[in-house]
XYZ file of C-alpha atoms in Angstrom:
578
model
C 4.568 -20.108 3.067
C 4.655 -23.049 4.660
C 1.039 -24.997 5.564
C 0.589 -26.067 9.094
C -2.633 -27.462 11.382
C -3.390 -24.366 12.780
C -2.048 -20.753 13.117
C -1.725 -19.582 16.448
C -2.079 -15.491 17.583
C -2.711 -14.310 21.159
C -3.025 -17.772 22.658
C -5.766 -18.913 20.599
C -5.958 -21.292 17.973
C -8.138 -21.240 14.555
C -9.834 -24.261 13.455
C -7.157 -27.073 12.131
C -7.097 -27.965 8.001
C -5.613 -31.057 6.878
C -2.109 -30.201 5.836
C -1.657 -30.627 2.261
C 2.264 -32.340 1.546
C 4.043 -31.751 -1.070
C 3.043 -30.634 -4.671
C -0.768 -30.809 -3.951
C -0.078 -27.694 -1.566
C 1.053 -25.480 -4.894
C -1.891 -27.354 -6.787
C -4.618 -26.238 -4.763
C -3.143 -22.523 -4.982
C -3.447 -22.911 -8.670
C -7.134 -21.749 -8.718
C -6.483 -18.729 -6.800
C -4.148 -17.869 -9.889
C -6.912 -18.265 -12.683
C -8.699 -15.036 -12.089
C -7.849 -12.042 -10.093
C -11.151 -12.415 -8.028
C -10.968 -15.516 -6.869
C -9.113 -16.774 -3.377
C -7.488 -19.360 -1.554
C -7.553 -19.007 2.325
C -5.315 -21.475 4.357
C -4.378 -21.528 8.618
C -1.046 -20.531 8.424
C 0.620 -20.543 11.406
C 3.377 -17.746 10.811
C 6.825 -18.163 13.391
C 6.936 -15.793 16.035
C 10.708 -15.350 16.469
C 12.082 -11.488 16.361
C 15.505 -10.190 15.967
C 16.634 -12.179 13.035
C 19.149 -10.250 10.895
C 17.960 -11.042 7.219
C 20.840 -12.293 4.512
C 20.703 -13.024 0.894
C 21.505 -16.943 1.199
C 20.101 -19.692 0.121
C 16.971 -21.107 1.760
C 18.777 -23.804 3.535
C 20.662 -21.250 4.888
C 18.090 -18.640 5.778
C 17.712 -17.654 9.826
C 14.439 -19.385 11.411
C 11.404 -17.060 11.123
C 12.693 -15.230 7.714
C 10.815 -16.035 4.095
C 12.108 -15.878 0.963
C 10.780 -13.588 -1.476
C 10.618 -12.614 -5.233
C 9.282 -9.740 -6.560
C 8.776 -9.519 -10.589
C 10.428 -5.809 -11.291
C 10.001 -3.477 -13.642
C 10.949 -3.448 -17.122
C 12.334 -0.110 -17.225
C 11.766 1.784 -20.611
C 9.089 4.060 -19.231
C 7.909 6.013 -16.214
C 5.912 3.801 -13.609
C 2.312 4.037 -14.163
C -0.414 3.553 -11.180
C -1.615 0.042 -12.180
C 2.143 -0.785 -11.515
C 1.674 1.098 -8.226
C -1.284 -0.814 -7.128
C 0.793 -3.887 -7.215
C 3.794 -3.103 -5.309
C 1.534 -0.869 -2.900
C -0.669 -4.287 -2.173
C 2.633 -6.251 -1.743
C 4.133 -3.766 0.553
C 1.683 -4.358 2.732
C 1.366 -7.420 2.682
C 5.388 -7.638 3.716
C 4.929 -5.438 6.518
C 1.489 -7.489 8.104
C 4.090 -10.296 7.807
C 6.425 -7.856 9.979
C 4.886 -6.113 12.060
C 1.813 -8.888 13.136
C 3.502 -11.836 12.705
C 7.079 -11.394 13.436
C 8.294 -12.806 9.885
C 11.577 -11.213 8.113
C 11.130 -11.123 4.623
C 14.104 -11.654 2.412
C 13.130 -9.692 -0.830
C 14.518 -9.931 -4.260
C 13.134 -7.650 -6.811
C 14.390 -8.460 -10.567
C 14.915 -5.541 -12.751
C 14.199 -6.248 -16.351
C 16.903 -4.162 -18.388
C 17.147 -5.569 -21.615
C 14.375 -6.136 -23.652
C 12.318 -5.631 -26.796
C 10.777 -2.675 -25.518
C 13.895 -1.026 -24.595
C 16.034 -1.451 -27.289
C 12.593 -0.264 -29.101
C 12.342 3.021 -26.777
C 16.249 3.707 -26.558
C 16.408 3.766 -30.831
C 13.790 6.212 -30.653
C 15.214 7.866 -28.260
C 18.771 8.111 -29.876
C 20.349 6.648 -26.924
C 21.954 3.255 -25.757
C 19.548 0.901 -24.101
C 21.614 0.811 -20.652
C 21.939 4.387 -20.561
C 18.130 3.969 -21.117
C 17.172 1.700 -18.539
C 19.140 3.370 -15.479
C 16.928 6.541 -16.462
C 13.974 4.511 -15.687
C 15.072 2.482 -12.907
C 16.216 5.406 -10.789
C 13.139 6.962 -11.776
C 11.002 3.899 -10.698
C 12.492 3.323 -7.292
C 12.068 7.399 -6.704
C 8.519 6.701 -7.331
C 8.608 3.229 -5.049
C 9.950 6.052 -2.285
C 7.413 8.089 -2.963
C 4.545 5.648 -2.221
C 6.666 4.804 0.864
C 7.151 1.109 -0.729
C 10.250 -0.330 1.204
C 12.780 -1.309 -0.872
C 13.587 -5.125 -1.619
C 16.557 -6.728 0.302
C 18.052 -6.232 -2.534
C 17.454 -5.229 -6.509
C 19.155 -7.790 -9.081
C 19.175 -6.290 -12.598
C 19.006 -8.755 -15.876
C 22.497 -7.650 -17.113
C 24.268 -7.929 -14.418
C 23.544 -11.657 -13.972
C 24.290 -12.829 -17.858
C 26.968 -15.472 -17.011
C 24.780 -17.213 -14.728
C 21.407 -17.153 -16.700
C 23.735 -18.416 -19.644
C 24.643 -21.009 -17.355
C 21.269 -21.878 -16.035
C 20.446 -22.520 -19.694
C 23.254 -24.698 -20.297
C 21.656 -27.175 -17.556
C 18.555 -27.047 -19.055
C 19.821 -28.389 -22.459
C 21.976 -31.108 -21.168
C 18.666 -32.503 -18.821
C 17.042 -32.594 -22.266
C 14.110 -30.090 -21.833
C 15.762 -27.436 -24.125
C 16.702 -27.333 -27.439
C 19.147 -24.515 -29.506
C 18.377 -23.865 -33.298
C 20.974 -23.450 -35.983
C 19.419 -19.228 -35.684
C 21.018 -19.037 -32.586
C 17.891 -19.543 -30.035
C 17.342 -21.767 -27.616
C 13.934 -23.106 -26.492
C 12.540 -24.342 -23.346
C 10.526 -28.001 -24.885
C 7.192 -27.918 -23.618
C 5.870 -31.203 -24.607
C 8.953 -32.324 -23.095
C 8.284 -31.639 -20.023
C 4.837 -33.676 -20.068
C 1.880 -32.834 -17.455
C 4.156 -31.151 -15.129
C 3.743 -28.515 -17.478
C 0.881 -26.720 -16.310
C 0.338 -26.591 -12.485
C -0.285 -23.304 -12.431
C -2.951 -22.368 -14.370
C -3.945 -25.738 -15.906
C -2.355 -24.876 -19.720
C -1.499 -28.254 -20.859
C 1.101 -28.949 -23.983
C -0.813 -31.831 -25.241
C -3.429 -29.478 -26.688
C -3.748 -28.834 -30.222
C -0.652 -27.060 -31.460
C -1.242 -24.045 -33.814
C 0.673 -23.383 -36.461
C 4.528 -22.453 -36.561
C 6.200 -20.014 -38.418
C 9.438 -20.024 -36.527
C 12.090 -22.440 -35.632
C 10.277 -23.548 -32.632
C 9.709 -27.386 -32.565
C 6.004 -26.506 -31.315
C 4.219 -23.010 -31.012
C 4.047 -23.240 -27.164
C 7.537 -23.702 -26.289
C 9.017 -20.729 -24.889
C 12.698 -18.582 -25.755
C 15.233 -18.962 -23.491
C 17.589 -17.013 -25.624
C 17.514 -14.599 -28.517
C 19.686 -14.555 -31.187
C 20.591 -11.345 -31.739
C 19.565 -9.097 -34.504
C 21.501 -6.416 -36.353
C 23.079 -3.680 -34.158
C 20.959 -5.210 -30.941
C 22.671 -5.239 -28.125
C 24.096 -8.660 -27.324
C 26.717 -10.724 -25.703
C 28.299 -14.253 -26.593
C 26.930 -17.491 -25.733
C 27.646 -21.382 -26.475
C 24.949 -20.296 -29.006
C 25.734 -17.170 -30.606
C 25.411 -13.497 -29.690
C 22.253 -12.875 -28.440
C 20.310 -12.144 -25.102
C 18.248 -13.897 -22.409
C 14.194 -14.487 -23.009
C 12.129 -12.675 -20.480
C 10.979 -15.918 -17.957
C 14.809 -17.198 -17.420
C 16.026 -13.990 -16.015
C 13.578 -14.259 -12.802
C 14.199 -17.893 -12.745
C 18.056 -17.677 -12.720
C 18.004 -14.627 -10.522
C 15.736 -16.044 -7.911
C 17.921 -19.279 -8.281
C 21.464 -17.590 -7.869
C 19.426 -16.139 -4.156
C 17.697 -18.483 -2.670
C 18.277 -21.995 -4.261
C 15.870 -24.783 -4.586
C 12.933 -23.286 -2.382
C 11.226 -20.029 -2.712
C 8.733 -19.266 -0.244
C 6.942 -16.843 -1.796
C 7.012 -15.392 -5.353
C 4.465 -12.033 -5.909
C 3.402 -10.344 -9.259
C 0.399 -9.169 -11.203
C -2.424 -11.787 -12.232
C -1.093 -11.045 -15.961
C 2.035 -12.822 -15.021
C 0.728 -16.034 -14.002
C 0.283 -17.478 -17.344
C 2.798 -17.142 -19.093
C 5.531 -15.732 -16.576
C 5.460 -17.532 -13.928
C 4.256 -20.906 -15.293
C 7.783 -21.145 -17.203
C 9.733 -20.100 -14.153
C 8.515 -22.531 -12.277
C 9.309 -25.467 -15.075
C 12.856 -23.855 -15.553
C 13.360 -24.010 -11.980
C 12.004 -27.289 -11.264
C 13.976 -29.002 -14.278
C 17.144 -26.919 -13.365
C 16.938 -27.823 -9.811
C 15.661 -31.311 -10.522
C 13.151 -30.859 -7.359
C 9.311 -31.778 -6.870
C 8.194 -28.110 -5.989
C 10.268 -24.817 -6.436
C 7.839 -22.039 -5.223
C 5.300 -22.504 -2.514
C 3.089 -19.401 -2.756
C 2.429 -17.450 -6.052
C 0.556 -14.139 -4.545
C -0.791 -12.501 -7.666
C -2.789 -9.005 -7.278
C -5.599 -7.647 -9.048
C -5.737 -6.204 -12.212
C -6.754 -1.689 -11.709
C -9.143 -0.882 -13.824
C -9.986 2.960 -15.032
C -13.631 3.769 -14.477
C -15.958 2.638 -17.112
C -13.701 0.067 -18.649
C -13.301 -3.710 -18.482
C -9.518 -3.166 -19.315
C -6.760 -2.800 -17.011
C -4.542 -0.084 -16.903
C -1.288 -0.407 -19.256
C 0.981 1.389 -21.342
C -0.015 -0.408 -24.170
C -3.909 0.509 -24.176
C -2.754 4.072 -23.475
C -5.323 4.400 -20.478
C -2.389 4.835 -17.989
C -1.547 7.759 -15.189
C 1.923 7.953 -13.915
C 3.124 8.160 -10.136
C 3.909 11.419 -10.664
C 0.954 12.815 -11.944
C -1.081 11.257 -9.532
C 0.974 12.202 -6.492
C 0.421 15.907 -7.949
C -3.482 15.322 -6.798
C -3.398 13.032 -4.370
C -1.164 11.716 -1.558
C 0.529 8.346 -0.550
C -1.624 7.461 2.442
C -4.674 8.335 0.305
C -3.780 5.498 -2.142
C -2.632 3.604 0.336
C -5.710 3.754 1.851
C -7.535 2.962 -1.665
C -5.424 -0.354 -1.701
C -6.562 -1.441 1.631
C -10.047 -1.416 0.615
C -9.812 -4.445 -1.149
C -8.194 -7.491 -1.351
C -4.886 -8.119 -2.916
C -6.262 -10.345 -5.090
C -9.226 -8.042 -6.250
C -9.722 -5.884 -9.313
C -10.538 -2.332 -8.566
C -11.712 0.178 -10.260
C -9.946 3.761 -9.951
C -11.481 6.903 -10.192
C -11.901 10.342 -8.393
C -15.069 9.033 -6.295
C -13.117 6.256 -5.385
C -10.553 8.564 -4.198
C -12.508 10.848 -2.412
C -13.552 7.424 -0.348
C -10.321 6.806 0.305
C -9.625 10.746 1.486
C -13.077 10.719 3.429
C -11.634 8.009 5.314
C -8.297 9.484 6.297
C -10.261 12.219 7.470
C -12.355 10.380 9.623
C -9.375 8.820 11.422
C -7.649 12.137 11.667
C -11.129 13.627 13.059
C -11.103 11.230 16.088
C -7.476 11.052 17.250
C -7.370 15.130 17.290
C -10.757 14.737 19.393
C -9.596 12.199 21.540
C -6.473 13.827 22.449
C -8.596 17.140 22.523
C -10.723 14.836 24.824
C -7.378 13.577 27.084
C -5.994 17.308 27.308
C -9.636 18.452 28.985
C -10.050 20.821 25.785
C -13.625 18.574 24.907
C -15.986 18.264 27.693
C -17.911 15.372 27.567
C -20.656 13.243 30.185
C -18.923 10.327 31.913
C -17.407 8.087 29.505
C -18.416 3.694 29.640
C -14.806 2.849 29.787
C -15.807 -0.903 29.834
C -17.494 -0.434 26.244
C -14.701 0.939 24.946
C -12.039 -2.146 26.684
C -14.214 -4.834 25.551
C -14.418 -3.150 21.750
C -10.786 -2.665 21.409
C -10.215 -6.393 22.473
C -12.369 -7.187 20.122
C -10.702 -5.345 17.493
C -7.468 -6.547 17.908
C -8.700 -10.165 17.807
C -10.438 -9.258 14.364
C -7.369 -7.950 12.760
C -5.201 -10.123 13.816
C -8.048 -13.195 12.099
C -7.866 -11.253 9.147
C -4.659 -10.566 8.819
C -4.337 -14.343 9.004
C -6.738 -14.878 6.539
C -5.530 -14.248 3.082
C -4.478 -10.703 4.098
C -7.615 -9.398 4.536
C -6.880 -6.105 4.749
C -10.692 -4.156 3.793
C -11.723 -6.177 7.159
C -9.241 -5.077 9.234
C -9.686 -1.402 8.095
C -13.903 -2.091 9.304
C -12.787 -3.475 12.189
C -10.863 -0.546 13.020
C -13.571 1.938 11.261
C -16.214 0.675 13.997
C -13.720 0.719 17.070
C -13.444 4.805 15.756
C -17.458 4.776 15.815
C -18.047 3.417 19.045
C -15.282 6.310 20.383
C -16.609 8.972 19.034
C -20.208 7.602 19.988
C -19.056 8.893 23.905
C -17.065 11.875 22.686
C -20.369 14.056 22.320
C -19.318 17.607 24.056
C -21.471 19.391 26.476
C -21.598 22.726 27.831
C -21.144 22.591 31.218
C -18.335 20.393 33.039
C -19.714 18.361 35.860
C -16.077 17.952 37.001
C -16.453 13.898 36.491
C -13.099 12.531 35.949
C -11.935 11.973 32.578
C -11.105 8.557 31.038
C -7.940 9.366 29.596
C -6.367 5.762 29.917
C -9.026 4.007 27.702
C -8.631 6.966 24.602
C -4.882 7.165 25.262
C -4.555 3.246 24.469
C -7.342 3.505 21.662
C -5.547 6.103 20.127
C -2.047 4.005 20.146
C -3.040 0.921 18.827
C -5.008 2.827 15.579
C -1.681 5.240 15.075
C 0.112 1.681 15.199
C -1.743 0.061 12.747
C -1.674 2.527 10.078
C 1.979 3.312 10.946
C 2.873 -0.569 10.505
C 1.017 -0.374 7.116
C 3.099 2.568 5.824
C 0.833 5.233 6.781
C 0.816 8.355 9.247
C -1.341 9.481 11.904
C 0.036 11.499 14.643
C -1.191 13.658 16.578
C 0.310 16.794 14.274
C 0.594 15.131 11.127
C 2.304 18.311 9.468
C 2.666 18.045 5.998
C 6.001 19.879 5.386
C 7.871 17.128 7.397
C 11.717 17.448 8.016
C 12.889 19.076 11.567
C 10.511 21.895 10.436
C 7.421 19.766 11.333
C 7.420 19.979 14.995
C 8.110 24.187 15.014
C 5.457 24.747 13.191
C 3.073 22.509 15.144
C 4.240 24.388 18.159
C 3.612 27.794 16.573
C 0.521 26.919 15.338
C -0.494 26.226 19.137
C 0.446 29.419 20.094
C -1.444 31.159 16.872
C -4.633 29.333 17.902
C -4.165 29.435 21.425
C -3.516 33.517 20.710
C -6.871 33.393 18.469
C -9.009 31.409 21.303
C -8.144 34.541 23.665
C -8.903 37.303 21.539
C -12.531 35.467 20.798
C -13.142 34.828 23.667
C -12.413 38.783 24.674
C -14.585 39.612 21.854
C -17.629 37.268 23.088
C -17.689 38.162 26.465
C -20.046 41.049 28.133
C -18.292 42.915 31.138
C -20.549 42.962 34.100
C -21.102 46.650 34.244
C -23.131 45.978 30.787
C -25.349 43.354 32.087
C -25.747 45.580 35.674
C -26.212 49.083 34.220
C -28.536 51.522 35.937
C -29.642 55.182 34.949
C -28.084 57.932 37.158
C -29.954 59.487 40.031
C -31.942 62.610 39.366
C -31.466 62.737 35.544
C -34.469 63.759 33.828
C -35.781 61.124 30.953
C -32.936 58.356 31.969
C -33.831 55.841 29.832
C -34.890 52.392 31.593
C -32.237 50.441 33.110
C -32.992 47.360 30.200
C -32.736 49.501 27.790
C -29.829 51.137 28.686
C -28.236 47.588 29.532
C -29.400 46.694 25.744
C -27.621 49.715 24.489
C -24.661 49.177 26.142
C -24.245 45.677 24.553
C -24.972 46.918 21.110
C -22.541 49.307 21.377
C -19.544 46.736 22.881
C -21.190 44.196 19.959
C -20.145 46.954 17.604
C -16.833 47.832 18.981
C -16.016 43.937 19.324
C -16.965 42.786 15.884
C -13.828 43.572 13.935
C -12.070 41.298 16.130
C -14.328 38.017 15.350
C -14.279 38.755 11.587
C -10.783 39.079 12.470
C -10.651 35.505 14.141
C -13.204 34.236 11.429
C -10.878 35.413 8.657
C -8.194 34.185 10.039
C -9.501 30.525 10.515
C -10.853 30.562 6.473
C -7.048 30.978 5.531
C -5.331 28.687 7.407
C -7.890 26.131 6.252
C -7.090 27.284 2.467
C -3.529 25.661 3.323
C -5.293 22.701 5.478
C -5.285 24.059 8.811
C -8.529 23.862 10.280
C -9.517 24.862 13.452
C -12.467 23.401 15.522
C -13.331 26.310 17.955
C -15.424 24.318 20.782
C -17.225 25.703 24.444
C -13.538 26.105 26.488
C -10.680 26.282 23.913
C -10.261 25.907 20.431
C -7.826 23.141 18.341
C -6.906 22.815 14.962
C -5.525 19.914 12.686
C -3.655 19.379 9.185
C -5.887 18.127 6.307
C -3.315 16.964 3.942
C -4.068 18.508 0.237
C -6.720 21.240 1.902
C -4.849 23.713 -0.233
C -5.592 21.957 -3.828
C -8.964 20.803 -2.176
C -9.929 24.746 -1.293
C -8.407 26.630 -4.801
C -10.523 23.681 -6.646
C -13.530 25.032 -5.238
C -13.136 28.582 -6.069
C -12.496 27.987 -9.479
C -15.910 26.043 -9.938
């Protein structure tokens, strides 16, 4: 991203920062890249042009408005877990603020990591080649990206497709002298080499004490940028001998081949900032003999499991999968987890937090079916302050927008919108009686739109018959579901009221020991109570299984409505079996 005085949204301007040229821009950003917790907040000012057309070309190239972006991929030997998830979830979002707020296209490259120790590990054991291997698990892993409702990158770039160029890309590294091949067949990036402007990242300097080398490295800190091959191993030939790329050139070729000198912004987990992405950016910045290759290095938080200090990884064995946890719980409601925090945070997963997350959705989906309940006349409330309400959702929209603007802030955005929901519901208290007021349907309609708008522009659903089947089958079953409970609301109503000839009852003329006319009157509504009860257990019943498959129904003073909790099925079999 590109540092300017002030960043501009609806006409109003933030405080101005002193620009910071040049190299000291990436510099100050280099903190923010040390821990996971810690943050750097600029005034970006964002361009507002719309309607570009996004390409794959270099950044000189590029429309006006449109960012470049790299995305570290997967390396794909294994199913997905949800610390991967978190990531791509938080950057997904962050792409679509960038969208949807600030009018920014953003080019996306995601590198696919298809060769590798791992995988030739995993594909011997598996008794299959390591290609074959890796397409498994890359189909597998963009299934899951689907899932999650991540949008896919401009466009994926695998490792072995792109050999000739990273082999080139290495070739200009040796003749600018910061490389170095062995007589094994390898070829190392030379730290020391490269002097201080090794290191601007995360402050890991060469001239610090070496440890000892076992290898044919010149020094223990430089870094492969090819691998001889071992026996059977899957190689191809080089200047150098069979072998196959080191892990950091792949991104820093593949990024190169896209977008050239300048990358706007580069995204990955805080794990990858040292040692990842500190060698991509020397191998870019000696390949493309420039000052500054990457401007922004967004790294998220590590997800921690509940009760431990250690992140969640295949290699600890302390992981769950997409698919399992989309078995239990739904891609809004982790969503919704992610935008609790900050990109940048750690977090720690469990159920509770979960459940936060769920509560949350609920809460939303509470007020929109009560506001439009509210709109249609089915909620009778006193006279509503629309002026509250204006002046709150003004206010809202400025706050988002700030925060937005502010590192992504996306946990104060979601308050922001959590209170404008408060305040609504705060005048959406039903009475009994209507006093024929008119109702403010304007002021809900618009509050409604502009919360369904935010979610939906962070990935995430809200209408007003959020049906979980989906498909063309969603909106038929909404319909007969308004004709069920519509059907229902008649037949309880039927069942509640008392005809007039029970409440006026009199004893006939001339009979001997007529009872009184109140108790006759009483008798006669015992005896329609009686008649009439089947029919409310029948309405009673019939309300307890709908909301066994998340169909609840709110029955209130005029008409009843209902509304789709997703996962009320799993939520409602859980609780019989405890």
């Amino acid at each position: 991203m590109i540092l300017n005085d002030h960043i501009t949204y609806e006409g109003k301007k933030t405080k101005p920062i002193k620009p910071v040229p040049g190299r000291e821009k990436r510099k100050q950003h280099k903190d923010f890249c040390e821990t996971a917790h810690h943050r750097q907040t600029y005034s970006l000012q964002l361009p507002g042009e719309k309607g570009c057309d996004p390409s794959v070309l270099p950044s000189s190239h590029r429309p006006r408005g449109c960012f470049s972006g790299y995305s570290c991929g997967p390396t794909v030997y294994d199913r997905a877990h949800l610390g991967h998830a978190c990531s791509y979830v938080k950057f997904d979002i962050i792409r679509r603020i960038m969208t949807r707020f600030f009018g920014i296209e953003v080019i996306m490259v995601m590198g696919i990591t298809d060769i590798d120790d791992k995988i030739i590990k995993r594909a011997n054991e598996m008794n299959i080649s390591p290609l074959a291997l890796a397409r498994i698990y890359e189909e597998d892993f963009k299934q899951d990206m689907a899932a999650l409702k991540v949008l896919p990158p401009t466009v994926y770039m695998r490792v072995t497709d792109n050999i000739p160029q990273i082999i080139s890309f290495i070739k200009t590294i040796i003749d600018s002298g910061q490389a170095y091949a062995t007589s094994q067949g390898n070829v190392y990036f030379d730290v020391k080499s490269w002097g201080k402007r090794y290191g601007v990242l995360t402050t890991i300097h060469p001239d610090t004490q070496d440890e000892a080398v076992d290898t044919d490295k010149r020094h223990s800190k430089d870094f492969a940028l090819w691998k001889a091959a071992k026996p059977q191993e899957l190689s191809w030939t080089s200047p150098w001998g069979k072998g196959r790329p080191g892990w950091h050139i792949e991104c820093s070729t593949i990024s190169s081949a896209v977008f050239g000198k300048q990358l706007d912004i580069h995204t990955g987990g805080i794990d990858l900032a040292f040692p990842h992405h500190e060698n991509e950016i020397a191998q870019c910045e000696v390949y493309h003999q420039c000052e500054q290759w990457g401007n922004y290095f967004l790294h998220s938080g590590h997800l921690h499991v509940k009760g431990s200090q250690e992140k969640m990884s295949k290699s600890l064995k302390n992981y769950i999968t997409i698919k399992d946890f989309l078995k239990k719980f739904s891609s809004d409601q982790f969503r919704m987890f992610c935008l609790r925090s900050r990109y940048s945070s750690a977090v720690e997963f469990s159920d509770e937090s979960m459940d936060d997350a769920k509560h949350l959705l609920q809460a939303i989906s509470s007020f929109i079916r009560d506001a439009n309940a509210y709109i249609k006349g089915q909620l009778v409330c006193d006279p509503v302050r629309e002026d509250i309400l204006w002046e709150r959702l003004a206010n809202t929209k400025v706050t988002v927008k700030a925060a937005f603007a502010d590192d992504f802030d996306t946990s104060r955005a979601v308050a922001a919108i959590m209170d404008l929901i408060h305040h609504g519901n705060r005048q959406l208290k039903a009475v009994t009686k209507d006093a024929g007021s008119p109702r403010s349907s304007v002021v809900y309609g618009t509050i409604i739109s502009y919360i369904e708008g935010f979610f939906n522009a962070l990935g995430m659903s809200f209408g007003e018959r959020q049906v979980a089947v989906g498909g063309d089958n969603s909106a038929v079953l909404s319909n007969v579901l308004d004709e069920l409970v519509r059907f229902r609301t008649k037949v309880r109503h039927y069942a509640l009221a008392l005809p007039e000839e029970a409440a006026e009852a009199v004893p006939m003329e001339g009979a001997t020991g007529a009872k009184g006319p109140k108790e006759e009157q009483k008798e006669k509504r015992q005896q329609l109570m009686r008649e009439r009860k089947p029919l409310l257990e029948a309405c009673d019943s019939l309300r307890g299984d709908l909301a066994a498959f998340g169909i609840h129904i709110k029955d209130r003073a005029a008409v009843s409505t209902w509304e789709m909790v997703e996962g009320g099925q799993a939520k409602q079999q859980t609780e019989e079996k405890s």
